[in-house]
Short mmCIF file of N, CA and C and ligand atoms in Angstrom, two decimals:
data_model
loop_
_atom_site.label_atom_id
_atom_site.label_comp_id
_atom_site.label_asym_id
_atom_site.label_seq_id
_atom_site.Cartn_x
_atom_site.Cartn_y
_atom_site.Cartn_z
N UNK A 20 105.60 192.87 110.38
CA UNK A 20 106.59 191.80 110.24
C UNK A 20 105.88 190.47 110.01
N UNK A 21 106.24 189.85 108.96
CA UNK A 21 105.58 188.59 108.64
C UNK A 21 106.34 187.42 109.24
N UNK A 22 105.59 186.50 109.75
CA UNK A 22 106.21 185.31 110.34
C UNK A 22 106.72 184.40 109.24
N UNK A 23 108.00 184.21 109.26
CA UNK A 23 108.58 183.38 108.20
C UNK A 23 108.52 181.91 108.58
N UNK A 24 107.78 181.18 107.80
CA UNK A 24 107.67 179.74 108.09
C UNK A 24 108.80 178.99 107.38
N UNK A 25 109.17 177.92 107.97
CA UNK A 25 110.21 177.11 107.34
C UNK A 25 109.61 176.27 106.24
N UNK A 26 110.09 176.51 105.05
CA UNK A 26 109.56 175.77 103.91
C UNK A 26 110.29 174.47 103.70
N UNK A 27 110.01 173.88 102.58
CA UNK A 27 110.65 172.62 102.21
C UNK A 27 112.16 172.82 102.14
N UNK A 28 112.91 171.98 102.86
CA UNK A 28 114.37 172.11 102.87
C UNK A 28 114.99 171.86 101.50
N UNK A 29 114.22 171.29 100.61
CA UNK A 29 114.76 170.98 99.29
C UNK A 29 114.53 172.12 98.32
N UNK A 30 113.26 172.54 98.21
CA UNK A 30 112.96 173.57 97.22
C UNK A 30 112.46 174.85 97.88
N UNK A 31 112.13 174.80 99.16
CA UNK A 31 111.73 176.01 99.86
C UNK A 31 110.24 176.30 99.78
N UNK A 32 109.50 175.45 99.14
CA UNK A 32 108.06 175.68 99.04
C UNK A 32 107.38 175.30 100.34
N UNK A 33 106.16 175.82 100.53
CA UNK A 33 105.42 175.48 101.74
C UNK A 33 105.20 173.98 101.86
N UNK A 34 105.57 173.42 103.00
CA UNK A 34 105.50 171.97 103.17
C UNK A 34 104.07 171.44 103.25
N UNK A 35 103.93 170.21 102.91
CA UNK A 35 102.63 169.56 102.98
C UNK A 35 102.59 168.72 104.26
N UNK A 36 101.48 168.83 105.00
CA UNK A 36 101.39 168.07 106.26
C UNK A 36 101.62 166.59 106.08
N UNK A 37 101.38 166.13 104.86
CA UNK A 37 101.56 164.68 104.61
C UNK A 37 103.02 164.31 104.44
N UNK A 38 103.80 165.31 104.01
CA UNK A 38 105.21 165.01 103.74
C UNK A 38 106.13 165.94 104.52
N UNK A 39 105.63 166.46 105.63
CA UNK A 39 106.45 167.37 106.43
C UNK A 39 107.80 166.77 106.74
N UNK A 40 108.83 167.61 106.77
CA UNK A 40 108.77 169.04 106.47
C UNK A 40 108.89 169.33 104.98
N UNK A 41 108.67 168.33 104.18
CA UNK A 41 108.82 168.51 102.74
C UNK A 41 107.48 168.86 102.12
N UNK A 42 107.53 169.30 100.87
CA UNK A 42 106.30 169.72 100.21
C UNK A 42 105.69 168.57 99.43
N UNK A 43 106.55 167.71 98.97
CA UNK A 43 106.06 166.57 98.21
C UNK A 43 106.89 165.34 98.56
N UNK A 44 106.38 164.19 98.17
CA UNK A 44 107.13 162.96 98.43
C UNK A 44 108.44 162.98 97.66
N UNK A 45 108.40 163.64 96.53
CA UNK A 45 109.59 163.72 95.70
C UNK A 45 110.74 164.38 96.46
N UNK A 46 110.40 165.51 97.10
CA UNK A 46 111.42 166.23 97.84
C UNK A 46 111.88 165.40 99.05
N UNK A 47 110.96 164.69 99.64
CA UNK A 47 111.32 163.85 100.78
C UNK A 47 112.31 162.77 100.35
N UNK A 48 112.07 162.24 99.18
CA UNK A 48 112.96 161.20 98.66
C UNK A 48 114.34 161.78 98.34
N UNK A 49 114.33 162.99 97.85
CA UNK A 49 115.60 163.63 97.52
C UNK A 49 116.45 163.80 98.75
N UNK A 50 115.82 164.27 99.82
CA UNK A 50 116.57 164.47 101.06
C UNK A 50 117.03 163.14 101.62
N UNK A 51 116.17 162.14 101.51
CA UNK A 51 116.53 160.82 102.02
C UNK A 51 117.73 160.28 101.26
N UNK A 52 117.70 160.47 99.96
CA UNK A 52 118.80 159.96 99.14
C UNK A 52 120.10 160.67 99.46
N UNK A 53 119.99 161.93 99.85
CA UNK A 53 121.20 162.69 100.13
C UNK A 53 121.98 162.10 101.29
N UNK A 54 121.30 161.96 102.41
CA UNK A 54 122.03 161.46 103.59
C UNK A 54 122.31 159.98 103.44
N UNK A 55 121.52 159.32 102.60
CA UNK A 55 121.74 157.90 102.39
C UNK A 55 123.05 157.69 101.64
N UNK A 56 123.31 158.58 100.70
CA UNK A 56 124.54 158.48 99.93
C UNK A 56 125.75 158.78 100.80
N UNK A 57 125.56 159.66 101.75
CA UNK A 57 126.69 160.03 102.60
C UNK A 57 127.11 158.85 103.47
N UNK A 58 126.13 158.04 103.84
CA UNK A 58 126.46 156.88 104.68
C UNK A 58 127.31 155.89 103.90
N UNK A 59 126.96 155.78 102.64
CA UNK A 59 127.68 154.81 101.83
C UNK A 59 128.80 155.49 101.06
N UNK A 60 129.52 156.31 101.75
CA UNK A 60 130.63 157.00 101.10
C UNK A 60 131.76 156.00 100.87
N UNK A 61 132.30 156.06 99.68
CA UNK A 61 133.35 155.10 99.34
C UNK A 61 134.63 155.43 100.11
N UNK A 62 135.24 154.42 100.70
CA UNK A 62 136.48 154.63 101.45
C UNK A 62 137.65 154.98 100.54
N UNK A 63 138.65 155.51 101.16
CA UNK A 63 139.82 155.89 100.36
C UNK A 63 140.50 154.66 99.78
N UNK A 64 140.87 154.77 98.53
CA UNK A 64 141.51 153.63 97.87
C UNK A 64 143.01 153.68 98.12
N UNK A 65 143.37 153.19 99.32
CA UNK A 65 144.79 153.20 99.65
C UNK A 65 145.19 151.86 100.22
N UNK A 66 145.26 150.89 99.34
CA UNK A 66 145.61 149.55 99.79
C UNK A 66 147.10 149.45 100.09
N UNK A 67 147.44 149.12 101.33
CA UNK A 67 148.86 148.98 101.69
C UNK A 67 149.47 147.73 101.08
N UNK A 68 148.59 146.86 100.58
CA UNK A 68 149.07 145.62 100.00
C UNK A 68 149.27 145.76 98.50
N UNK A 69 149.44 146.98 98.10
CA UNK A 69 149.60 147.21 96.67
C UNK A 69 151.00 146.81 96.21
N UNK A 70 151.02 145.88 95.29
CA UNK A 70 152.31 145.39 94.83
C UNK A 70 152.55 145.87 93.40
N UNK A 71 153.15 146.99 93.32
CA UNK A 71 153.42 147.53 91.99
C UNK A 71 154.85 147.24 91.60
N UNK A 72 154.99 146.26 90.75
CA UNK A 72 156.33 145.86 90.35
C UNK A 72 156.73 146.55 89.05
N UNK A 73 157.44 147.61 89.20
CA UNK A 73 157.86 148.35 88.01
C UNK A 73 159.25 147.90 87.56
N UNK A 74 159.38 147.49 86.34
CA UNK A 74 160.67 147.01 85.82
C UNK A 74 161.67 148.15 85.64
N UNK A 75 161.20 149.33 85.74
CA UNK A 75 162.10 150.45 85.58
C UNK A 75 162.19 150.89 84.12
N UNK A 76 162.98 151.88 83.93
CA UNK A 76 163.09 152.42 82.57
C UNK A 76 164.12 151.63 81.78
N UNK A 77 163.69 151.23 80.62
CA UNK A 77 164.61 150.48 79.76
C UNK A 77 165.33 151.46 78.83
N UNK A 78 166.58 151.49 79.04
CA UNK A 78 167.36 152.42 78.24
C UNK A 78 167.99 151.70 77.06
N UNK A 79 167.38 151.86 75.95
CA UNK A 79 167.92 151.17 74.78
C UNK A 79 168.44 152.20 73.77
N UNK A 80 169.53 151.96 73.29
CA UNK A 80 170.00 152.88 72.31
C UNK A 80 171.41 153.22 72.45
ZN1 ZN B 27 110.01 170.64 98.09
#
């Protein structure tokens, strides 16, 4: 039975001690960007102050 080591969470390759647990700085940046984007998730666009003044349907004819 071979001991399965945890690889890079991004690509699964063996991690580099310099960028643990990632294999490269690139992968580290990718992971960082992922959770960073989640923090800045755009809120729902539901403004209660929305004033939509619809004139209605004009029935001509
Ligand atoms: Zn990687």
